[in-house]
Structure formats: structure tokens, C-alpha cells
Coordinates of C-alpha atoms and ligand atoms in Angstrom, one line a residue:
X1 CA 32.9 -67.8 36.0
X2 CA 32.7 -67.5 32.5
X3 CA 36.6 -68.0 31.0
X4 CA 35.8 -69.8 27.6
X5 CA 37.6 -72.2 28.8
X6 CA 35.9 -75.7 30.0
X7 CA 36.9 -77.1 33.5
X8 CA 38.4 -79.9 32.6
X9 CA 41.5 -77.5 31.1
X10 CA 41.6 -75.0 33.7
X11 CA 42.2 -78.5 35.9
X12 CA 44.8 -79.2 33.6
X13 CA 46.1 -76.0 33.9
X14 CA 46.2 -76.2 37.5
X15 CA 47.8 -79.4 37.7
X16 CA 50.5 -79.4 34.9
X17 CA 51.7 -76.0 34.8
X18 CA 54.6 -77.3 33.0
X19 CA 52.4 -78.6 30.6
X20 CA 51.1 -75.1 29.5
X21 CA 54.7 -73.2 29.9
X22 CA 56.4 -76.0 27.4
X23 CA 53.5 -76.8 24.6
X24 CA 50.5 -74.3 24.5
X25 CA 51.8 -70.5 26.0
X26 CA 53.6 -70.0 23.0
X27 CA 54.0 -66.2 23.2
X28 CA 53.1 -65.8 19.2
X29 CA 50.8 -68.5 17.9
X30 CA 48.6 -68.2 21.1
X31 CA 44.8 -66.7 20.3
X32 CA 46.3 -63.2 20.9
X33 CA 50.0 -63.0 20.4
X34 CA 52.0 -61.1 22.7
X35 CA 55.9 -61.6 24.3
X36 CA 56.8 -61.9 27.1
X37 CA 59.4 -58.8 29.1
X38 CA 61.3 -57.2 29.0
X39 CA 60.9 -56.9 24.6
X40 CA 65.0 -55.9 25.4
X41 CA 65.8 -59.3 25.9
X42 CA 63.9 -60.4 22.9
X43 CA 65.6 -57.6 20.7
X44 CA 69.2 -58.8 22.0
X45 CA 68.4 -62.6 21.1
X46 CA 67.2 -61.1 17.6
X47 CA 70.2 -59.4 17.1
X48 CA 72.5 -62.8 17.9
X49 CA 70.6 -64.9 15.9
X50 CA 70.7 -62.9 12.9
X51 CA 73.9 -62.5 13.6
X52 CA 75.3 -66.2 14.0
X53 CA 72.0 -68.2 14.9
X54 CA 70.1 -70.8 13.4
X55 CA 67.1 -72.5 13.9
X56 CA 67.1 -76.7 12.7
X57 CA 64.6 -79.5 13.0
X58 CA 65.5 -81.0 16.9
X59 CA 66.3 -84.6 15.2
X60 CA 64.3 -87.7 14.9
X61 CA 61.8 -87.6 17.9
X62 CA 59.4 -85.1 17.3
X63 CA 59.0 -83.3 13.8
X64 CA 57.8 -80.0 15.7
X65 CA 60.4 -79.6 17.7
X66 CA 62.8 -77.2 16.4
X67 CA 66.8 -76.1 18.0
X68 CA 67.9 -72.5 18.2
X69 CA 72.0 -72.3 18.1
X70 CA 73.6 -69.4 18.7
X71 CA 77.6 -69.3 18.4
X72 CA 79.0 -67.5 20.7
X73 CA 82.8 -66.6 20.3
X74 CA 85.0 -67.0 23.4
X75 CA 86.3 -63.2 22.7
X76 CA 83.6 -61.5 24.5
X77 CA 83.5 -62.0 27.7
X78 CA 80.1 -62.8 29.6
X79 CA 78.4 -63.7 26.0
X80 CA 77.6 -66.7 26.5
X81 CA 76.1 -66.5 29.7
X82 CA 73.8 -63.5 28.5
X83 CA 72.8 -65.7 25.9
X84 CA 71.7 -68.2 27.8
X85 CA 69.9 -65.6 30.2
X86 CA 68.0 -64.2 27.2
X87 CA 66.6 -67.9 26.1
X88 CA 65.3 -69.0 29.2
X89 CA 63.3 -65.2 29.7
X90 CA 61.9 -66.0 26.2
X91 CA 61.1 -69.6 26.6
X92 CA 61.0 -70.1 30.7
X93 CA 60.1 -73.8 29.8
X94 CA 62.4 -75.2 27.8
X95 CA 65.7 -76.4 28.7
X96 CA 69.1 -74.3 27.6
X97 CA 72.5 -76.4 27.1
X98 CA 75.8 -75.0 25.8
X99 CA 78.5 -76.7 23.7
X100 CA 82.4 -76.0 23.4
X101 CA 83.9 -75.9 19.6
X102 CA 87.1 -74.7 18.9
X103 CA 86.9 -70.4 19.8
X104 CA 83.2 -70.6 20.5
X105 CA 80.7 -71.9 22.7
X106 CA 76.8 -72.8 21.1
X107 CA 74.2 -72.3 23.5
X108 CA 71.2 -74.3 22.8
X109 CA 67.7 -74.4 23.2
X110 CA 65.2 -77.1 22.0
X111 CA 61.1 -75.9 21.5
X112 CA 58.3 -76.1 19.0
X113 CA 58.0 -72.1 18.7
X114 CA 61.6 -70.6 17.3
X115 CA 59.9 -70.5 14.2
X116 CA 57.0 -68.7 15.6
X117 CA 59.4 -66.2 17.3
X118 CA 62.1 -66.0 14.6
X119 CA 60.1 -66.1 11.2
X120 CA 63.3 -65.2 9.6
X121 CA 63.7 -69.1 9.7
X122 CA 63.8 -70.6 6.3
X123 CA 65.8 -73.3 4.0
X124 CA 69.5 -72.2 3.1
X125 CA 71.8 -69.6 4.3
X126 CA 70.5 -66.5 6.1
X127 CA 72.0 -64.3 2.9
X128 CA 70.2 -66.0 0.0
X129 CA 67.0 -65.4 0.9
X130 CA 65.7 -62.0 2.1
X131 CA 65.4 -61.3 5.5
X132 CA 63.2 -58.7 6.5
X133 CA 61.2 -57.8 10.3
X134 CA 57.8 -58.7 11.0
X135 CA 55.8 -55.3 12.0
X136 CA 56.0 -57.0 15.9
X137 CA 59.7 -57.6 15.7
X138 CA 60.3 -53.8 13.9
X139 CA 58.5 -52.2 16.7
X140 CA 60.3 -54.1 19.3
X141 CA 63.9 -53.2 17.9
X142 CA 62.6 -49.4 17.3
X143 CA 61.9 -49.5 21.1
X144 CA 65.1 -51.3 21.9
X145 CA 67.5 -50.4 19.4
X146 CA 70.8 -50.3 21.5
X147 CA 69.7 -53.9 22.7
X148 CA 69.8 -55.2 19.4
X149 CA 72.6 -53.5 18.2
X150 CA 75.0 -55.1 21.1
X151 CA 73.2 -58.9 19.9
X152 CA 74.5 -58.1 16.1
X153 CA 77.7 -56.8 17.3
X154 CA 78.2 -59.4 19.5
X155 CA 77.2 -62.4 17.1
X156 CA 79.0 -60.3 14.2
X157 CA 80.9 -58.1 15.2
X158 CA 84.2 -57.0 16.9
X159 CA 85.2 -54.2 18.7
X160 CA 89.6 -53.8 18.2
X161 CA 92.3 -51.3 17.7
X162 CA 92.3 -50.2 14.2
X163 CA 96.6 -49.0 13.6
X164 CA 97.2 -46.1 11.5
X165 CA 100.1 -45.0 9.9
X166 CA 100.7 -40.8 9.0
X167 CA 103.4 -39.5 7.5
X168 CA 104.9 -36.4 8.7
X169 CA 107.9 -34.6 7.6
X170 CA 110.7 -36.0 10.1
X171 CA 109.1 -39.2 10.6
X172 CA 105.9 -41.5 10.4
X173 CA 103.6 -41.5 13.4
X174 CA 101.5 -44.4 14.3
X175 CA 97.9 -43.9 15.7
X176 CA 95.7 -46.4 17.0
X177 CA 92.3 -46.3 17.9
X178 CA 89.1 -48.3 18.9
X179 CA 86.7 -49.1 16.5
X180 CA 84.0 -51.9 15.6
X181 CA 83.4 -53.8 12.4
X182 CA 80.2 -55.9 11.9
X183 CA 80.5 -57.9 9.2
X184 CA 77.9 -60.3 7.7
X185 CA 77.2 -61.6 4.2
X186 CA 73.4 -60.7 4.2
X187 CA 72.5 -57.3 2.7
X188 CA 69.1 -57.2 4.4
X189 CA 70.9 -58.0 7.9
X190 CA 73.6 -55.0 7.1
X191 CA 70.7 -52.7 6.1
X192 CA 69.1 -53.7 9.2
X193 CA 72.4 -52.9 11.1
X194 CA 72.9 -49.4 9.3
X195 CA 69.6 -48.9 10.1
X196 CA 69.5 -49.3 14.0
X197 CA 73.1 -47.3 14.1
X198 CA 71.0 -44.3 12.4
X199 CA 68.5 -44.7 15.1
X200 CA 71.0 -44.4 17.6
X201 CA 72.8 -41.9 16.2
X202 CA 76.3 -43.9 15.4
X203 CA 78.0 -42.8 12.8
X204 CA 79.0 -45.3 10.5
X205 CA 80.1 -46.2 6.9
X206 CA 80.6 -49.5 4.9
X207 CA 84.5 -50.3 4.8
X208 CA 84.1 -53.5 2.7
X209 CA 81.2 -54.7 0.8
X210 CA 80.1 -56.9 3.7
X211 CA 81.5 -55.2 6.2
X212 CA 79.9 -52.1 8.7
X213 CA 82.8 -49.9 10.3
X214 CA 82.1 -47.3 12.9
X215 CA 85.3 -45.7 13.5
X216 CA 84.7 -42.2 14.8
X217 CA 85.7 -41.3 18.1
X218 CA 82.4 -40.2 19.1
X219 CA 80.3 -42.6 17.4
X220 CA 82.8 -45.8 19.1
X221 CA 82.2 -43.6 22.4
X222 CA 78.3 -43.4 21.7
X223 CA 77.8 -47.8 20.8
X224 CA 80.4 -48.3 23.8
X225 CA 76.8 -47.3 25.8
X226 CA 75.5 -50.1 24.3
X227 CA 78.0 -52.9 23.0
X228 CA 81.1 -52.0 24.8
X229 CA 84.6 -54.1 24.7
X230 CA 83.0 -55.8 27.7
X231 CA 79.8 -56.4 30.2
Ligands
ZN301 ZN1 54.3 -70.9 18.5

């Protein structure tokens, strides 16, 4: 058997599966890179964490280990169990713990490789340095667009009813309507929002400088498919 691999590792292998899950199969800085399926869930937990995510040193044990947090706001329902869902398919071996604050819930995961899988990391808030997709990470959200669309809307966004007031001759008529906003201080992530909406064929315009709207009926209609007011 000729693995390139000596013995004494495949027995180690054998013996401490846990051992390879948790330290060495880390799905981007093994020999060949690769991720784990379905690339949806990945896209989804790319969308939430550069929506409201963040990546920090663990704490004082071990320098390499680093937390993902992802704050997930009590206002749509199922969130936060999704989120944990999506961690534990990315990282099988690590261990995925969730936190009430006041209107949100943090779900938690502690390994060595968020960095490796979210290279967006860095020093300082997500909009003061650029944040652009890896070539992996682009093809995986061109394959999977609604599926990170619903992870920025849901870590960003908001789906309401938008009032509106016309005036007629006899009287004013109010009209109210569905629509979502995705709002988020980062240019590159709004670009990257516009962008995916384009791909999915939602119409959708800027209604504040930070702030996505898609308001048509057909386009709210078309990202239902994919966001929805609830799961
Ligand atoms: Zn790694």
C-alpha cells in the first residue's frame, strides 16, 4: 500500500479519529484544499458572518485557536438553530454553544481554521478594510447565490411592512406592502449583496447610503424563495 503516509499515522488515524476531525482535516490549509457539502451551507454561514459575524482569538489557552460569533437576532424565527446546523456541517469537530444578549442569541464555535475558512478575518471593523471573495469562496456563492443571500439578509437584514401614504382627490389612502432592507456599513459587503441580487434576478435599489431596499412586488415575491419572513 503505498499512501505517502507512514504507519505509524494511519495508526493514529485509526485510533484517534477525533484527533484528525479537530486539528489536521482542516478543509482549506490541508495539502489539497477542498470543503466539505453541501458548498450551500458554507455559502449561508458566509453570508451571516459578513453580515454580523466575527472571528477573535479563543482567549488565553491556545494562541491558534480562534472563535466565530455570529449574532443572531431573536426576530427570525429558526435562525439561530440553522446557524448552529451550518457550523457543525462546516466543522463536524468542534463544539457549537449559543449565548442570550438582550434581542439576540450568539452562537459560538471555537477552532484553529475560521481564519482559514473566512479570510475576510482581519484587525478592526469589517467596513474599514476591504473585504473582497477568495476565487474558492466566489465560485461557491455563484453556485449558491440564494443561499447566501438569505445568510446576509438574515444577519443584516429585515423583511417588514413598508406604509405608504397617496393622496387622492377625496381622501389619502394608505398602502402597505412587504419589503426587505439590508443594511450594513461596509461598501464591499453591499456591493457583494447588489451583486448576488443581480444574479438572482431581484430587483433592487440603494434607499440610504448604507442601506439595500428591494421593494418590488415581484422582486419581494422572487427573494421570498430564498429568505422568506420565515423557515
Ligand atoms: Zn486551516
Amino acid at each position: 500500500m503505498s499512501t505517502g503516509v507512514n504507519r505509524s499515522t494511519l495508526r493514529d488515524w485509526r485510533e484517534h479519529p477525533e484527533k484528525e476531525l479537530s486539528r489536521a482535516a482542516c478543509p482549506r490549509c490541508a495539502g489539497s484544499p477542498w470543503l466539505p457539502e453541501p458548498h450551500a451551507d458554507y455559502a449561508y454561514l458566509l453570508g451571516l458572518y459578513l453580515g454580523d459575524g466575527c472571528i477573535s482569538r479563543a482567549g488565553a489557552g491556545d494562541k491558534d485557536v480562534w472563535k466565530l460569533r455570529i449574532m443572531c437576532a431573536d426576530a427570525w424565527p429558526g435562525l439561530i438553530r440553522e446557524c448552529e446546523r451550518v457550523m457543525r456541517s462546516i466543522r463536524p469537530g468542534n463544539k457549537v454553544s449559543t449565548q442570550q444578549k438582550v434581542g439576540c442569541t450568539e452562537v459560538i464555535s471555537c477552532s484553529r481554521h475560521w481564519p482559514c475558512l473566512f479570510p475576510q478575518h482581519g484587525p478592526g471593523k469589517k467596513h474599514m478594510r476591504k473585504i473582497d471573495l477568495q476565487p474558492w469562496q466566489r465560485t461557491i456563492v455563484m453556485a449558491n447565490p440564494g443561499h447566501f443571500a438569505r445568510g446576509l439578509f438574515h444577519s443584516d437584514g429585515y423583511r417588514g411592512i413598508n406604509r405608504v401614504r397617496a393622496h387622492l382627490a377625496q381622501s389619502d389612502q394608505w398602502y402597505e406592502y412587504p419589503r426587505y432592507l439590508f443594511t450594513n456599513e461596509s461598501r464591499d459587503i453591499l456591493r457583494l449583496c447588489g451583486e448576488t441580487l443581480d444574479l438572482l434576478g431581484v430587483a433592487w435599489r440603494f434607499s440610504r447610503r448604507n442601506a439595500i431596499s428591494v421593494a418590488r412586488r415581484e422582486a419581494v415575491a422572487r427573494l421570498d424563495e430564498f429568505v422568506g419572513p420565515k423557515y
